[in-house]
């Protein structure tokens, strides 16, 4: 029996989640991203004040959410679950950048009359959180290692060394536009690798 969901949008999302999670339906993945990419991006832009960072974080948040679809339960709507993942990912990024958490406690995002509010976790990770973070980083690095060398290099510079697009262009002696195109292609390929890894678990 299908769970009771409060509105048509929630029902639609749940059907797409089922198709993506249980059948590997690539169109369902694409539809979920199409419906929520812009509001997720706008939320992350509000958090980071950087269009480049917000764009990167948006793609990473979707990759993380799609890898975790098996953990989703319809006790909350997919939108609420997705926004929570993206928000926590943004908070982690801000911490890594040593930025001040300014007025995030009161932040809410309204998307089609739905409000999402996110509590701010403690700044001090406990040992379990540190272990999970290390394990996640190791998994991400192992998946990145499956990319072709040119993509692996550019992803490592961007996400592990945290270089800007301009710094990557200088280091690799590439035009800035080429760096952006290759990173975008690398993210797509990495998403496919992550999806394949999830299917094989």
Coordinates of C-alpha atoms in Angstrom, one line a residue:
X1 CA 0.0 0.0 0.0
X2 CA 1.3 3.4 -0.9
X3 CA 1.8 5.9 1.9
X4 CA -0.6 8.8 2.3
X5 CA 1.0 12.0 1.1
X6 CA -0.5 15.4 1.6
X7 CA -0.7 16.9 -1.9
X8 CA -0.3 16.1 -5.6
X9 CA 3.3 17.4 -5.7
X10 CA 4.3 15.1 -2.8
X11 CA 2.6 12.2 -4.6
X12 CA 4.4 13.0 -7.8
X13 CA 7.8 13.2 -6.1
X14 CA 7.2 9.9 -4.3
X15 CA 6.4 8.1 -7.6
X16 CA 9.6 9.6 -9.1
X17 CA 11.7 8.5 -6.1
X18 CA 10.3 4.9 -6.5
X19 CA 11.1 4.9 -10.2
X20 CA 14.6 6.2 -9.7
X21 CA 15.4 4.1 -6.6
X22 CA 13.8 0.8 -7.6
X23 CA 14.1 0.8 -11.3
X24 CA 17.1 3.0 -12.0
X25 CA 14.9 5.3 -14.2
X26 CA 17.2 8.0 -15.5
X27 CA 14.3 10.2 -16.5
X28 CA 12.9 10.1 -13.0
X29 CA 16.3 11.3 -11.7
X30 CA 16.3 14.1 -14.3
X31 CA 12.7 15.1 -13.4
X32 CA 13.6 15.4 -9.7
X33 CA 16.5 17.5 -10.5
X34 CA 14.5 19.7 -12.9
X35 CA 11.8 20.3 -10.3
X36 CA 14.2 21.3 -7.5
X37 CA 17.5 22.5 -9.0
X38 CA 16.6 26.2 -9.0
X39 CA 15.2 26.4 -5.4
X40 CA 18.1 24.4 -4.1
X41 CA 20.5 26.6 -5.9
X42 CA 18.8 29.8 -4.6
X43 CA 19.0 28.5 -1.0
X44 CA 22.7 27.7 -1.4
X45 CA 23.3 31.0 -3.1
X46 CA 21.7 32.7 -0.1
X47 CA 24.0 30.7 2.2
X48 CA 27.3 31.2 0.3
X49 CA 26.8 34.5 -1.5
X50 CA 28.7 32.9 -4.4
X51 CA 27.1 31.8 -7.6
X52 CA 30.0 29.5 -8.4
X53 CA 30.0 27.8 -5.0
X54 CA 26.2 27.6 -5.0
X55 CA 26.2 25.8 -8.4
X56 CA 28.9 23.3 -7.3
X57 CA 27.1 22.6 -4.0
X58 CA 23.8 22.2 -5.8
X59 CA 25.2 19.4 -8.0
X60 CA 26.9 17.8 -5.0
X61 CA 23.7 17.9 -2.9
X62 CA 21.8 16.1 -5.7
X63 CA 24.5 13.5 -6.0
X64 CA 24.5 12.9 -2.3
X65 CA 20.6 12.8 -2.2
X66 CA 20.5 10.3 -5.1
X67 CA 23.0 8.1 -3.4
X68 CA 20.9 8.1 -0.3
X69 CA 17.5 7.5 -1.9
X70 CA 17.3 4.1 -0.1
X71 CA 17.2 5.9 3.2
X72 CA 14.2 8.1 2.2
X73 CA 10.9 7.4 3.8
X74 CA 7.7 9.3 3.0
X75 CA 7.2 10.4 6.6
X76 CA 8.4 13.7 5.3
X77 CA 8.0 15.0 1.7
X78 CA 10.8 14.4 -0.7
X79 CA 11.2 18.2 -0.9
X80 CA 11.7 18.5 2.9
X81 CA 14.2 15.6 2.9
X82 CA 16.2 17.0 -0.1
X83 CA 16.3 20.6 1.3
X84 CA 17.6 19.2 4.6
X85 CA 20.4 17.4 2.8
X86 CA 21.3 20.4 0.7
X87 CA 21.2 22.7 3.7
X88 CA 23.5 20.5 5.8
X89 CA 25.9 20.2 2.8
X90 CA 26.0 24.0 2.6
X91 CA 26.7 24.3 6.3
X92 CA 29.5 21.8 6.0
X93 CA 31.0 23.9 3.1
X94 CA 30.7 27.1 5.1
X95 CA 32.5 25.5 8.1
X96 CA 35.3 24.3 5.8
X97 CA 35.7 27.8 4.4
X98 CA 35.9 29.3 8.0
X99 CA 33.0 31.6 7.3
X100 CA 30.8 33.0 10.0
X101 CA 27.4 31.4 10.3
X102 CA 25.4 34.6 10.0
X103 CA 21.6 34.4 10.7
X104 CA 21.3 30.9 9.5
X105 CA 19.2 29.8 12.5
X106 CA 16.3 32.0 11.2
X107 CA 16.7 30.9 7.6
X108 CA 13.7 29.4 5.9
X109 CA 13.0 28.7 2.3
X110 CA 9.6 29.0 0.8
X111 CA 8.9 26.8 -2.3
X112 CA 5.4 26.7 -3.5
X113 CA 4.0 27.7 -0.1
X114 CA 6.1 25.2 1.7
X115 CA 8.5 26.4 4.4
X116 CA 11.7 24.6 5.3
X117 CA 13.6 25.4 8.4
X118 CA 16.9 24.0 9.3
X119 CA 18.5 23.7 12.8
X120 CA 22.2 24.4 13.0
X121 CA 24.1 21.5 14.4
X122 CA 26.9 21.9 16.9
X123 CA 30.2 23.3 15.6
X124 CA 32.1 20.5 17.4
X125 CA 31.8 17.1 15.7
X126 CA 31.7 14.1 17.9
X127 CA 33.9 11.1 17.3
X128 CA 31.1 9.3 15.4
X129 CA 30.6 12.2 13.1
X130 CA 34.3 12.5 12.5
X131 CA 34.5 8.7 11.6
X132 CA 31.5 9.1 9.2
X133 CA 33.2 12.1 7.6
X134 CA 36.4 10.2 7.1
X135 CA 34.6 7.2 5.7
X136 CA 32.6 9.4 3.3
X137 CA 35.7 11.2 2.1
X138 CA 37.5 7.9 1.5
X139 CA 34.5 6.7 -0.5
X140 CA 34.3 9.9 -2.6
X141 CA 38.1 9.7 -3.3
X142 CA 37.8 6.1 -4.4
X143 CA 34.9 7.0 -6.8
X144 CA 36.8 10.0 -8.2
X145 CA 39.7 7.6 -8.9
X146 CA 37.5 5.9 -11.4
X147 CA 37.3 9.0 -13.6
X148 CA 39.6 9.4 -16.6
X149 CA 42.9 11.1 -15.7
X150 CA 42.0 14.6 -17.0
X151 CA 38.7 14.6 -15.2
X152 CA 40.2 13.1 -12.0
X153 CA 42.9 15.8 -11.9
X154 CA 40.5 18.7 -12.4
X155 CA 38.0 17.3 -9.8
X156 CA 40.8 16.8 -7.3
X157 CA 42.0 20.4 -7.7
X158 CA 38.5 21.8 -7.3
X159 CA 37.1 19.7 -4.5
X160 CA 40.0 18.3 -2.6
X161 CA 42.5 21.2 -3.0
X162 CA 39.7 23.7 -3.1
X163 CA 41.2 25.8 -5.8
X164 CA 39.1 28.4 -7.6
X165 CA 38.3 28.0 -11.3
X166 CA 40.9 30.7 -12.1
X167 CA 43.6 28.9 -10.1
X168 CA 42.8 25.6 -11.8
X169 CA 43.1 27.4 -15.2
X170 CA 46.4 28.8 -14.3
X171 CA 47.8 25.6 -12.9
X172 CA 46.7 23.4 -15.9
X173 CA 47.3 26.2 -18.4
X174 CA 43.8 25.9 -19.7
X175 CA 41.2 28.6 -20.7
X176 CA 38.8 29.3 -18.0
X177 CA 35.9 28.2 -20.1
X178 CA 37.5 24.8 -20.7
X179 CA 37.9 24.4 -17.0
X180 CA 34.2 25.0 -16.4
X181 CA 33.2 22.7 -19.2
X182 CA 35.4 19.9 -18.0
X183 CA 34.3 20.2 -14.4
X184 CA 30.6 20.1 -15.5
X185 CA 31.3 17.0 -17.6
X186 CA 33.3 15.5 -14.7
X187 CA 30.4 16.0 -12.3
X188 CA 28.0 14.3 -14.7
X189 CA 30.4 11.3 -15.1
X190 CA 30.9 11.2 -11.3
X191 CA 27.2 11.2 -10.8
X192 CA 26.9 8.2 -13.2
X193 CA 29.7 6.4 -11.2
X194 CA 28.0 7.1 -7.9
X195 CA 24.7 5.8 -9.2
X196 CA 26.4 2.6 -10.5
X197 CA 28.2 2.1 -7.2
X198 CA 24.8 2.4 -5.4
X199 CA 23.3 -0.1 -7.7
X200 CA 26.1 -2.6 -6.9
X201 CA 25.8 -2.3 -3.1

